[in-house]
Amino acid sequence: MRENIDGHFLLIGLMAYPIRHSLSPKMQNIIYSKLDVPYVYLAFEVTQDKLADAVKGLRALGLRGSAVSMPNKQLVCKYIDKLTPAVELIGACNTISNDDGVLTGYNTDGMGYMRSLKEAGVNVIGKKMTLLGGGGAASAIAVQAALDGVKEISIFNQKDDCYEKINEIANRINEKTDCKATVQDLNDTELLRNEIAESAVLCNATGVGMKPLEGQSIITDPTMLRKDLVVTDCIYSPRKTKLLEIAEGQGCKILNGIGMMLWQGHAQIKIWTGQDAPIDYVKEKMGFND
């Protein structure tokens, strides 16, 4: 615990619901202590009906900024002064920077995911990936993957409120990048099977597998997964979701959301402090090397 906190320290928040399970406060505070910068990071459970007030409070209290997670990533864009081009394309923000009262929205989720693949020795550039989900994380991953050079992205989502939104993002990807993006109904199991069979990477960007859906998986048939498929999950608590258990049983290389969390956090800290986060140090301190 830091012992030098004084009146010069500033607060950085994390607004989401639920959020008490998050590892981000521990990770971020370890980094600020190591870098010896005057920031403290705390999690706040903020539901969508409280989000507008929370953003007003951020501005009024002079927080340095805030991370934003489910279910607030898309809605929060309405309450921010400026959005980066990436956020405008994605339609979701996971990072707010408060610069003298001007709030700017960024998105580091996609960068974190793609960097986590690279660090794990997974090359999906020029290849196809299948993406499960249509919310903020899925949108960010799809956009960043397309910008980075993934050849094709097959997105599957329930035909709910997110379906049309992710379809709009797929259309923008097709218009503005060389990547081919399609959106399909998640209930079409056979089509999902066929798309996974053609993909190098399968990514779960839904909340299925974490509380309150812990122990559940969108993929329930192990035969949909083959040995040379890389299966990733954006969830990091639990470290091994039901999907990853199934994939591991099929001999697939698996990656949980820890790498994505670390590297998206690295990008956030660069925005807030201008410094590079000591990722190897964080891994050691948090036991991620085990």
PDB file of C-alpha atoms in Angstrom:
ATOM      1  CA  MET A   1       0.000   0.000   0.000  1.00  0.00           C
ATOM      2  CA  ARG A   2       1.235   3.456  -0.863  1.00  0.00           C
ATOM      3  CA  GLU A   3       2.103   5.552   2.162  1.00  0.00           C
ATOM      4  CA  ASN A   4       2.769   8.865   0.452  1.00  0.00           C
ATOM      5  CA  ILE A   5      -0.788   9.740  -0.645  1.00  0.00           C
ATOM      6  CA  ASP A   6      -1.437  13.421  -0.057  1.00  0.00           C
ATOM      7  CA  GLY A   7      -3.594  16.265  -1.325  1.00  0.00           C
ATOM      8  CA  HIS A   8      -1.791  16.361  -4.665  1.00  0.00           C
ATOM      9  CA  PHE A   9      -2.981  12.898  -5.725  1.00  0.00           C
ATOM     10  CA  LEU A  10      -5.709  12.602  -8.349  1.00  0.00           C
ATOM     11  CA  LEU A  11      -8.314   9.889  -8.770  1.00  0.00           C
ATOM     12  CA  ILE A  12      -8.871   7.670 -11.788  1.00  0.00           C
ATOM     13  CA  GLY A  13     -12.088   5.655 -11.829  1.00  0.00           C
ATOM     14  CA  LEU A  14     -13.535   2.527 -13.380  1.00  0.00           C
ATOM     15  CA  MET A  15     -17.273   2.696 -14.130  1.00  0.00           C
ATOM     16  CA  ALA A  16     -19.095  -0.561 -14.806  1.00  0.00           C
ATOM     17  CA  TYR A  17     -21.646  -3.005 -13.413  1.00  0.00           C
ATOM     18  CA  PRO A  18     -20.846  -5.496 -12.003  1.00  0.00           C
ATOM     19  CA  ILE A  19     -17.233  -4.558 -11.302  1.00  0.00           C
ATOM     20  CA  ARG A  20     -16.122  -5.789  -7.856  1.00  0.00           C
ATOM     21  CA  HIS A  21     -14.466  -8.798  -9.510  1.00  0.00           C
ATOM     22  CA  SER A  22     -12.176  -6.570 -11.588  1.00  0.00           C
ATOM     23  CA  LEU A  23      -8.412  -6.965 -11.411  1.00  0.00           C
ATOM     24  CA  SER A  24      -7.841  -3.553 -12.993  1.00  0.00           C
ATOM     25  CA  PRO A  25      -7.659  -1.540  -9.723  1.00  0.00           C
ATOM     26  CA  LYS A  26      -4.945  -3.792  -8.340  1.00  0.00           C
ATOM     27  CA  MET A  27      -3.034  -3.775 -11.624  1.00  0.00           C
ATOM     28  CA  GLN A  28      -3.270  -0.030 -12.165  1.00  0.00           C
ATOM     29  CA  ASN A  29      -2.286   0.873  -8.611  1.00  0.00           C
ATOM     30  CA  ILE A  30       0.730  -1.435  -8.771  1.00  0.00           C
ATOM     31  CA  ILE A  31       1.809   0.432 -11.896  1.00  0.00           C
ATOM     32  CA  TYR A  32       1.282   3.925 -10.453  1.00  0.00           C
ATOM     33  CA  SER A  33       3.288   2.969  -7.390  1.00  0.00           C
ATOM     34  CA  LYS A  34       6.099   1.569  -9.522  1.00  0.00           C
ATOM     35  CA  LEU A  35       6.128   4.653 -11.760  1.00  0.00           C
ATOM     36  CA  ASP A  36       5.807   6.900  -8.681  1.00  0.00           C
ATOM     37  CA  VAL A  37       3.050   9.015 -10.224  1.00  0.00           C
ATOM     38  CA  PRO A  38       0.366  10.744  -8.089  1.00  0.00           C
ATOM     39  CA  TYR A  39      -2.679   8.722  -9.106  1.00  0.00           C
ATOM     40  CA  VAL A  40      -5.036   6.323  -7.340  1.00  0.00           C
ATOM     41  CA  TYR A  41      -7.412   4.022  -9.246  1.00  0.00           C
ATOM     42  CA  LEU A  42     -10.773   2.907  -7.782  1.00  0.00           C
ATOM     43  CA  ALA A  43     -13.725   0.903  -9.109  1.00  0.00           C
ATOM     44  CA  PHE A  44     -17.273   2.263  -9.004  1.00  0.00           C
ATOM     45  CA  GLU A  45     -20.365   0.194  -9.704  1.00  0.00           C
ATOM     46  CA  VAL A  46     -22.292   2.380 -12.156  1.00  0.00           C
ATOM     47  CA  THR A  47     -25.403   1.167 -13.936  1.00  0.00           C
ATOM     48  CA  GLN A  48     -26.616   2.720 -17.178  1.00  0.00           C
ATOM     49  CA  ASP A  49     -29.315   4.759 -15.446  1.00  0.00           C
ATOM     50  CA  LYS A  50     -26.627   6.396 -13.255  1.00  0.00           C
ATOM     51  CA  LEU A  51     -24.007   6.857 -15.979  1.00  0.00           C
ATOM     52  CA  ALA A  52     -24.851  10.443 -16.977  1.00  0.00           C
ATOM     53  CA  ASP A  53     -24.607  11.565 -13.361  1.00  0.00           C
ATOM     54  CA  ALA A  54     -21.361   9.644 -12.912  1.00  0.00           C
ATOM     55  CA  VAL A  55     -19.749  11.426 -15.866  1.00  0.00           C
ATOM     56  CA  LYS A  56     -20.927  14.792 -14.504  1.00  0.00           C
ATOM     57  CA  GLY A  57     -19.360  13.845 -11.186  1.00  0.00           C
ATOM     58  CA  LEU A  58     -16.104  12.906 -12.886  1.00  0.00           C
ATOM     59  CA  ARG A  59     -15.929  16.365 -14.432  1.00  0.00           C
ATOM     60  CA  ALA A  60     -17.086  18.214 -11.304  1.00  0.00           C
ATOM     61  CA  LEU A  61     -14.660  16.445  -8.967  1.00  0.00           C
ATOM     62  CA  GLY A  62     -11.731  16.773 -11.362  1.00  0.00           C
ATOM     63  CA  LEU A  63     -10.891  13.099 -11.756  1.00  0.00           C
ATOM     64  CA  ARG A  64      -7.947  12.597 -14.120  1.00  0.00           C
ATOM     65  CA  GLY A  65     -10.107  10.188 -16.056  1.00  0.00           C
ATOM     66  CA  SER A  66     -11.921   6.890 -15.925  1.00  0.00           C
ATOM     67  CA  ALA A  67     -11.989   3.489 -17.495  1.00  0.00           C
ATOM     68  CA  VAL A  68     -15.405   2.327 -18.715  1.00  0.00           C
ATOM     69  CA  SER A  69     -16.572  -1.273 -18.949  1.00  0.00           C
ATOM     70  CA  MET A  70     -19.780  -3.236 -19.523  1.00  0.00           C
ATOM     71  CA  PRO A  71     -22.552  -2.222 -19.892  1.00  0.00           C
ATOM     72  CA  ASN A  72     -21.541   1.431 -20.319  1.00  0.00           C
ATOM     73  CA  LYS A  73     -19.049   1.506 -23.199  1.00  0.00           C
ATOM     74  CA  GLN A  74     -21.485   2.543 -25.907  1.00  0.00           C
ATOM     75  CA  LEU A  75     -23.815   4.774 -23.909  1.00  0.00           C
ATOM     76  CA  VAL A  76     -20.964   6.808 -22.394  1.00  0.00           C
ATOM     77  CA  CYS A  77     -20.100   8.267 -25.816  1.00  0.00           C
ATOM     78  CA  LYS A  78     -23.177  10.508 -25.477  1.00  0.00           C
ATOM     79  CA  TYR A  79     -21.714  12.286 -22.471  1.00  0.00           C
ATOM     80  CA  ILE A  80     -18.164  13.000 -23.665  1.00  0.00           C
ATOM     81  CA  ASP A  81     -16.915  16.195 -25.330  1.00  0.00           C
ATOM     82  CA  LYS A  82     -14.596  14.646 -27.928  1.00  0.00           C
ATOM     83  CA  LEU A  83     -14.214  11.171 -29.425  1.00  0.00           C
ATOM     84  CA  THR A  84     -11.177   9.816 -31.217  1.00  0.00           C
ATOM     85  CA  PRO A  85     -11.693   8.602 -34.813  1.00  0.00           C
ATOM     86  CA  ALA A  86     -11.438   4.999 -33.594  1.00  0.00           C
ATOM     87  CA  VAL A  87     -14.202   5.533 -31.048  1.00  0.00           C
ATOM     88  CA  GLU A  88     -16.392   7.147 -33.699  1.00  0.00           C
ATOM     89  CA  LEU A  89     -15.886   4.076 -35.885  1.00  0.00           C
ATOM     90  CA  ILE A  90     -16.432   1.603 -33.061  1.00  0.00           C
ATOM     91  CA  GLY A  91     -19.217   3.456 -31.305  1.00  0.00           C
ATOM     92  CA  ALA A  92     -17.828   2.485 -27.897  1.00  0.00           C
ATOM     93  CA  CYS A  93     -15.438   4.068 -25.419  1.00  0.00           C
ATOM     94  CA  ASN A  94     -13.486   2.356 -22.637  1.00  0.00           C
ATOM     95  CA  THR A  95     -11.251   5.266 -21.578  1.00  0.00           C
ATOM     96  CA  ILE A  96     -12.013   8.866 -20.618  1.00  0.00           C
ATOM     97  CA  SER A  97      -9.290  11.468 -20.236  1.00  0.00           C
ATOM     98  CA  ASN A  98     -10.124  14.677 -18.362  1.00  0.00           C
ATOM     99  CA  ASP A  99      -7.896  17.469 -19.616  1.00  0.00           C
ATOM    100  CA  ASP A 100      -8.783  20.727 -17.834  1.00  0.00           C
ATOM    101  CA  GLY A 101     -12.467  19.861 -17.912  1.00  0.00           C
ATOM    102  CA  VAL A 102     -12.547  18.607 -21.490  1.00  0.00           C
ATOM    103  CA  LEU A 103     -13.454  14.921 -21.645  1.00  0.00           C
ATOM    104  CA  THR A 104     -11.996  12.872 -24.510  1.00  0.00           C
ATOM    105  CA  GLY A 105     -13.085   9.307 -25.206  1.00  0.00           C
ATOM    106  CA  TYR A 106     -10.648   6.629 -26.356  1.00  0.00           C
ATOM    107  CA  ASN A 107     -10.892   2.887 -26.946  1.00  0.00           C
ATOM    108  CA  THR A 108      -7.958   0.656 -26.013  1.00  0.00           C
ATOM    109  CA  ASP A 109      -9.783  -2.706 -25.965  1.00  0.00           C
ATOM    110  CA  GLY A 110      -8.991  -3.675 -29.537  1.00  0.00           C
ATOM    111  CA  MET A 111      -5.368  -2.617 -29.198  1.00  0.00           C
ATOM    112  CA  GLY A 112      -5.074  -4.679 -26.037  1.00  0.00           C
ATOM    113  CA  TYR A 113      -6.569  -7.760 -27.657  1.00  0.00           C
ATOM    114  CA  MET A 114      -4.383  -7.625 -30.758  1.00  0.00           C
ATOM    115  CA  ARG A 115      -1.262  -6.971 -28.685  1.00  0.00           C
ATOM    116  CA  SER A 116      -2.122  -9.956 -26.467  1.00  0.00           C
ATOM    117  CA  LEU A 117      -2.243 -12.209 -29.545  1.00  0.00           C
ATOM    118  CA  LYS A 118       1.129 -10.917 -30.696  1.00  0.00           C
ATOM    119  CA  GLU A 119       2.710 -11.416 -27.278  1.00  0.00           C
ATOM    120  CA  ALA A 120       1.400 -15.012 -27.248  1.00  0.00           C
ATOM    121  CA  GLY A 121       2.968 -15.715 -30.649  1.00  0.00           C
ATOM    122  CA  VAL A 122      -0.370 -15.853 -32.469  1.00  0.00           C
ATOM    123  CA  ASN A 123      -0.420 -14.356 -35.960  1.00  0.00           C
ATOM    124  CA  VAL A 124      -3.892 -13.688 -37.343  1.00  0.00           C
ATOM    125  CA  ILE A 125      -2.828 -11.021 -39.851  1.00  0.00           C
ATOM    126  CA  GLY A 126      -3.973 -11.950 -43.339  1.00  0.00           C
ATOM    127  CA  LYS A 127      -6.165 -14.716 -41.896  1.00  0.00           C
ATOM    128  CA  LYS A 128      -9.768 -15.183 -40.804  1.00  0.00           C
ATOM    129  CA  MET A 129     -11.207 -14.956 -37.317  1.00  0.00           C
ATOM    130  CA  THR A 130     -14.618 -15.729 -35.851  1.00  0.00           C
ATOM    131  CA  LEU A 131     -15.858 -13.297 -33.210  1.00  0.00           C
ATOM    132  CA  LEU A 132     -18.681 -14.007 -30.757  1.00  0.00           C
ATOM    133  CA  GLY A 133     -20.525 -10.916 -29.556  1.00  0.00           C
ATOM    134  CA  GLY A 134     -21.749  -7.538 -30.718  1.00  0.00           C
ATOM    135  CA  GLY A 135     -21.153  -5.247 -27.754  1.00  0.00           C
ATOM    136  CA  GLY A 136     -18.393  -2.769 -26.969  1.00  0.00           C
ATOM    137  CA  ALA A 137     -15.520  -5.246 -26.653  1.00  0.00           C
ATOM    138  CA  ALA A 138     -16.505  -7.117 -29.812  1.00  0.00           C
ATOM    139  CA  SER A 139     -16.827  -3.873 -31.767  1.00  0.00           C
ATOM    140  CA  ALA A 140     -13.395  -2.691 -30.651  1.00  0.00           C
ATOM    141  CA  ILE A 141     -11.752  -6.000 -31.472  1.00  0.00           C
ATOM    142  CA  ALA A 142     -13.386  -6.162 -34.901  1.00  0.00           C
ATOM    143  CA  VAL A 143     -12.305  -2.644 -35.835  1.00  0.00           C
ATOM    144  CA  GLN A 144      -8.732  -2.996 -34.570  1.00  0.00           C
ATOM    145  CA  ALA A 145      -8.330  -6.422 -36.158  1.00  0.00           C
ATOM    146  CA  ALA A 146      -9.477  -4.992 -39.487  1.00  0.00           C
ATOM    147  CA  LEU A 147      -7.154  -1.991 -39.185  1.00  0.00           C
ATOM    148  CA  ASP A 148      -4.244  -4.269 -38.299  1.00  0.00           C
ATOM    149  CA  GLY A 149      -4.724  -6.449 -41.367  1.00  0.00           C
ATOM    150  CA  VAL A 150      -6.960  -9.399 -40.488  1.00  0.00           C
ATOM    151  CA  LYS A 151      -8.345 -10.606 -43.808  1.00  0.00           C
ATOM    152  CA  GLU A 152     -11.839 -11.662 -42.775  1.00  0.00           C
ATOM    153  CA  ILE A 153     -13.972 -11.429 -39.622  1.00  0.00           C
ATOM    154  CA  SER A 154     -17.122 -13.487 -39.153  1.00  0.00           C
ATOM    155  CA  ILE A 155     -19.157 -11.991 -36.309  1.00  0.00           C
ATOM    156  CA  PHE A 156     -21.946 -13.880 -34.566  1.00  0.00           C
ATOM    157  CA  ASN A 157     -24.459 -12.259 -32.240  1.00  0.00           C
ATOM    158  CA  GLN A 158     -27.977 -12.785 -30.963  1.00  0.00           C
ATOM    159  CA  LYS A 159     -30.595 -10.833 -32.890  1.00  0.00           C
ATOM    160  CA  ASP A 160     -30.954  -8.322 -30.092  1.00  0.00           C
ATOM    161  CA  ASP A 161     -30.326  -4.592 -29.729  1.00  0.00           C
ATOM    162  CA  CYS A 162     -26.622  -5.084 -30.487  1.00  0.00           C
ATOM    163  CA  TYR A 163     -27.213  -6.940 -33.758  1.00  0.00           C
ATOM    164  CA  GLU A 164     -27.926  -3.915 -35.937  1.00  0.00           C
ATOM    165  CA  LYS A 165     -25.175  -1.908 -34.241  1.00  0.00           C
ATOM    166  CA  ILE A 166     -22.490  -4.496 -34.917  1.00  0.00           C
ATOM    167  CA  ASN A 167     -23.838  -4.878 -38.460  1.00  0.00           C
ATOM    168  CA  GLU A 168     -23.335  -1.134 -38.983  1.00  0.00           C
ATOM    169  CA  ILE A 169     -19.761  -1.451 -37.736  1.00  0.00           C
ATOM    170  CA  ALA A 170     -19.162  -4.375 -40.096  1.00  0.00           C
ATOM    171  CA  ASN A 171     -20.383  -2.198 -42.962  1.00  0.00           C
ATOM    172  CA  ARG A 172     -17.952   0.551 -41.943  1.00  0.00           C
ATOM    173  CA  ILE A 173     -15.120  -1.977 -41.790  1.00  0.00           C
ATOM    174  CA  ASN A 174     -15.983  -3.117 -45.314  1.00  0.00           C
ATOM    175  CA  GLU A 175     -16.068   0.471 -46.557  1.00  0.00           C
ATOM    176  CA  LYS A 176     -12.926   1.771 -44.868  1.00  0.00           C
ATOM    177  CA  THR A 177     -10.553  -1.224 -44.710  1.00  0.00           C
ATOM    178  CA  ASP A 178      -9.457  -4.171 -46.831  1.00  0.00           C
ATOM    179  CA  CYS A 179     -11.049  -6.593 -44.373  1.00  0.00           C
ATOM    180  CA  LYS A 180     -14.271  -8.446 -45.145  1.00  0.00           C
ATOM    181  CA  ALA A 181     -16.643  -8.421 -42.168  1.00  0.00           C
ATOM    182  CA  THR A 182     -19.980 -10.223 -41.913  1.00  0.00           C
ATOM    183  CA  VAL A 183     -22.570 -10.499 -39.133  1.00  0.00           C
ATOM    184  CA  GLN A 184     -24.570 -13.680 -38.611  1.00  0.00           C
ATOM    185  CA  ASP A 185     -27.203 -14.995 -36.234  1.00  0.00           C
ATOM    186  CA  LEU A 186     -25.602 -16.742 -33.272  1.00  0.00           C
ATOM    187  CA  ASN A 187     -28.451 -19.258 -33.264  1.00  0.00           C
ATOM    188  CA  ASP A 188     -27.346 -20.591 -36.663  1.00  0.00           C
ATOM    189  CA  THR A 189     -25.195 -23.355 -35.222  1.00  0.00           C
ATOM    190  CA  GLU A 190     -24.238 -24.969 -38.507  1.00  0.00           C
ATOM    191  CA  LEU A 191     -23.091 -21.706 -40.041  1.00  0.00           C
ATOM    192  CA  LEU A 192     -21.097 -20.997 -36.878  1.00  0.00           C
ATOM    193  CA  ARG A 193     -19.491 -24.426 -37.173  1.00  0.00           C
ATOM    194  CA  ASN A 194     -18.525 -23.778 -40.789  1.00  0.00           C
ATOM    195  CA  GLU A 195     -17.078 -20.327 -40.076  1.00  0.00           C
ATOM    196  CA  ILE A 196     -15.007 -21.602 -37.152  1.00  0.00           C
ATOM    197  CA  ALA A 197     -13.681 -24.376 -39.392  1.00  0.00           C
ATOM    198  CA  GLU A 198     -12.271 -21.720 -41.755  1.00  0.00           C
ATOM    199  CA  SER A 199     -10.838 -19.493 -39.010  1.00  0.00           C
ATOM    200  CA  ALA A 200      -7.416 -19.294 -37.394  1.00  0.00           C
ATOM    201  CA  VAL A 201      -8.791 -17.671 -34.226  1.00  0.00           C
ATOM    202  CA  LEU A 202     -12.067 -17.899 -32.314  1.00  0.00           C
ATOM    203  CA  CYS A 203     -12.737 -15.058 -29.868  1.00  0.00           C
ATOM    204  CA  ASN A 204     -15.485 -14.873 -27.263  1.00  0.00           C
ATOM    205  CA  ALA A 205     -16.249 -11.209 -26.607  1.00  0.00           C
ATOM    206  CA  THR A 206     -19.530 -11.822 -24.778  1.00  0.00           C
ATOM    207  CA  GLY A 207     -20.111 -12.015 -21.031  1.00  0.00           C
ATOM    208  CA  VAL A 208     -21.020 -15.702 -21.217  1.00  0.00           C
ATOM    209  CA  GLY A 209     -18.590 -17.468 -18.910  1.00  0.00           C
ATOM    210  CA  MET A 210     -18.276 -14.768 -16.231  1.00  0.00           C
ATOM    211  CA  LYS A 211     -20.633 -13.990 -13.341  1.00  0.00           C
ATOM    212  CA  PRO A 212     -23.580 -14.334 -13.402  1.00  0.00           C
ATOM    213  CA  LEU A 213     -23.091 -16.695 -16.371  1.00  0.00           C
ATOM    214  CA  GLU A 214     -20.025 -18.467 -14.961  1.00  0.00           C
ATOM    215  CA  GLY A 215     -19.807 -22.105 -16.011  1.00  0.00           C
ATOM    216  CA  GLN A 216     -21.675 -21.484 -19.269  1.00  0.00           C
ATOM    217  CA  SER A 217     -20.342 -21.438 -22.829  1.00  0.00           C
ATOM    218  CA  ILE A 218     -21.741 -20.392 -26.181  1.00  0.00           C
ATOM    219  CA  ILE A 219     -19.862 -23.306 -27.735  1.00  0.00           C
ATOM    220  CA  THR A 220     -21.110 -26.523 -26.154  1.00  0.00           C
ATOM    221  CA  ASP A 221     -20.171 -29.051 -28.854  1.00  0.00           C
ATOM    222  CA  PRO A 222     -16.420 -29.823 -28.632  1.00  0.00           C
ATOM    223  CA  THR A 223     -16.381 -31.085 -32.227  1.00  0.00           C
ATOM    224  CA  MET A 224     -16.780 -27.482 -33.419  1.00  0.00           C
ATOM    225  CA  LEU A 225     -13.183 -26.867 -32.297  1.00  0.00           C
ATOM    226  CA  ARG A 226     -10.110 -28.366 -33.951  1.00  0.00           C
ATOM    227  CA  LYS A 227      -6.594 -28.776 -32.601  1.00  0.00           C
ATOM    228  CA  ASP A 228      -4.942 -26.050 -34.694  1.00  0.00           C
ATOM    229  CA  LEU A 229      -7.555 -23.417 -33.740  1.00  0.00           C
ATOM    230  CA  VAL A 230      -6.569 -20.673 -31.295  1.00  0.00           C
ATOM    231  CA  VAL A 231      -9.435 -20.036 -28.857  1.00  0.00           C
ATOM    232  CA  THR A 232      -9.459 -16.788 -26.898  1.00  0.00           C
ATOM    233  CA  ASP A 233     -11.800 -15.359 -24.291  1.00  0.00           C
ATOM    234  CA  CYS A 234     -11.960 -11.703 -23.281  1.00  0.00           C
ATOM    235  CA  ILE A 235     -13.005 -12.837 -19.791  1.00  0.00           C
ATOM    236  CA  TYR A 236     -10.229 -13.081 -17.186  1.00  0.00           C
ATOM    237  CA  SER A 237     -12.290 -13.951 -14.111  1.00  0.00           C
ATOM    238  CA  PRO A 238     -12.431 -16.909 -13.972  1.00  0.00           C
ATOM    239  CA  ARG A 239      -9.069 -17.419 -15.641  1.00  0.00           C
ATOM    240  CA  LYS A 240     -10.334 -20.503 -17.427  1.00  0.00           C
ATOM    241  CA  THR A 241     -13.919 -20.191 -18.643  1.00  0.00           C
ATOM    242  CA  LYS A 242     -16.047 -23.119 -19.700  1.00  0.00           C
ATOM    243  CA  LEU A 243     -15.255 -22.287 -23.333  1.00  0.00           C
ATOM    244  CA  LEU A 244     -11.524 -22.453 -22.652  1.00  0.00           C
ATOM    245  CA  GLU A 245     -11.950 -25.747 -20.780  1.00  0.00           C
ATOM    246  CA  ILE A 246     -13.734 -27.227 -23.792  1.00  0.00           C
ATOM    247  CA  ALA A 247     -11.102 -25.858 -26.165  1.00  0.00           C
ATOM    248  CA  GLU A 248      -8.238 -27.146 -24.043  1.00  0.00           C
ATOM    249  CA  GLY A 249      -9.838 -30.576 -24.077  1.00  0.00           C
ATOM    250  CA  GLN A 250      -9.724 -30.462 -27.882  1.00  0.00           C
ATOM    251  CA  GLY A 251      -6.013 -29.600 -27.873  1.00  0.00           C
ATOM    252  CA  CYS A 252      -6.483 -25.958 -28.897  1.00  0.00           C
ATOM    253  CA  LYS A 253      -4.121 -23.185 -27.857  1.00  0.00           C
ATOM    254  CA  ILE A 254      -6.126 -21.067 -25.398  1.00  0.00           C
ATOM    255  CA  LEU A 255      -5.793 -17.485 -24.167  1.00  0.00           C
ATOM    256  CA  ASN A 256      -7.867 -15.813 -21.485  1.00  0.00           C
ATOM    257  CA  GLY A 257      -8.500 -12.091 -21.121  1.00  0.00           C
ATOM    258  CA  ILE A 258      -5.535 -11.307 -18.874  1.00  0.00           C
ATOM    259  CA  GLY A 259      -3.279 -10.302 -21.762  1.00  0.00           C
ATOM    260  CA  MET A 260      -5.973  -8.086 -23.240  1.00  0.00           C
ATOM    261  CA  MET A 261      -6.509  -6.464 -19.838  1.00  0.00           C
ATOM    262  CA  LEU A 262      -2.790  -5.826 -19.349  1.00  0.00           C
ATOM    263  CA  TRP A 263      -2.156  -4.341 -22.772  1.00  0.00           C
ATOM    264  CA  GLN A 264      -5.312  -2.241 -22.941  1.00  0.00           C
ATOM    265  CA  GLY A 265      -4.318  -0.952 -19.509  1.00  0.00           C
ATOM    266  CA  HIS A 266      -0.864  -0.168 -20.854  1.00  0.00           C
ATOM    267  CA  ALA A 267      -2.482   2.027 -23.506  1.00  0.00           C
ATOM    268  CA  GLN A 268      -4.723   3.712 -20.917  1.00  0.00           C
ATOM    269  CA  ILE A 269      -1.804   4.535 -18.647  1.00  0.00           C
ATOM    270  CA  LYS A 270       0.034   6.060 -21.588  1.00  0.00           C
ATOM    271  CA  ILE A 271      -2.975   8.337 -22.142  1.00  0.00           C
ATOM    272  CA  TRP A 272      -3.302   9.354 -18.485  1.00  0.00           C
ATOM    273  CA  THR A 273       0.375   9.636 -17.490  1.00  0.00           C
ATOM    274  CA  GLY A 274       2.399   9.736 -20.710  1.00  0.00           C
ATOM    275  CA  GLN A 275       4.494   6.834 -19.410  1.00  0.00           C
ATOM    276  CA  ASP A 276       4.854   3.175 -20.398  1.00  0.00           C
ATOM    277  CA  ALA A 277       3.508   0.613 -17.955  1.00  0.00           C
ATOM    278  CA  PRO A 278       6.021  -2.005 -16.703  1.00  0.00           C
ATOM    279  CA  ILE A 279       4.056  -5.028 -17.935  1.00  0.00           C
ATOM    280  CA  ASP A 280       6.614  -7.670 -16.928  1.00  0.00           C
ATOM    281  CA  TYR A 281       6.701  -6.216 -13.411  1.00  0.00           C
ATOM    282  CA  VAL A 282       2.899  -6.316 -13.202  1.00  0.00           C
ATOM    283  CA  LYS A 283       2.779  -9.931 -14.356  1.00  0.00           C
ATOM    284  CA  GLU A 284       5.197 -10.906 -11.622  1.00  0.00           C
ATOM    285  CA  LYS A 285       3.464  -8.930  -8.864  1.00  0.00           C
ATOM    286  CA  MET A 286       0.011 -10.274  -9.781  1.00  0.00           C
ATOM    287  CA  GLY A 287       1.093 -13.866 -10.307  1.00  0.00           C
ATOM    288  CA  PHE A 288       0.253 -13.927 -14.012  1.00  0.00           C
ATOM    289  CA  ASN A 289       3.477 -15.773 -14.822  1.00  0.00           C
ATOM    290  CA  ASP A 290       2.293 -18.848 -12.915  1.00  0.00           C
TER     291      ASP A 290
END
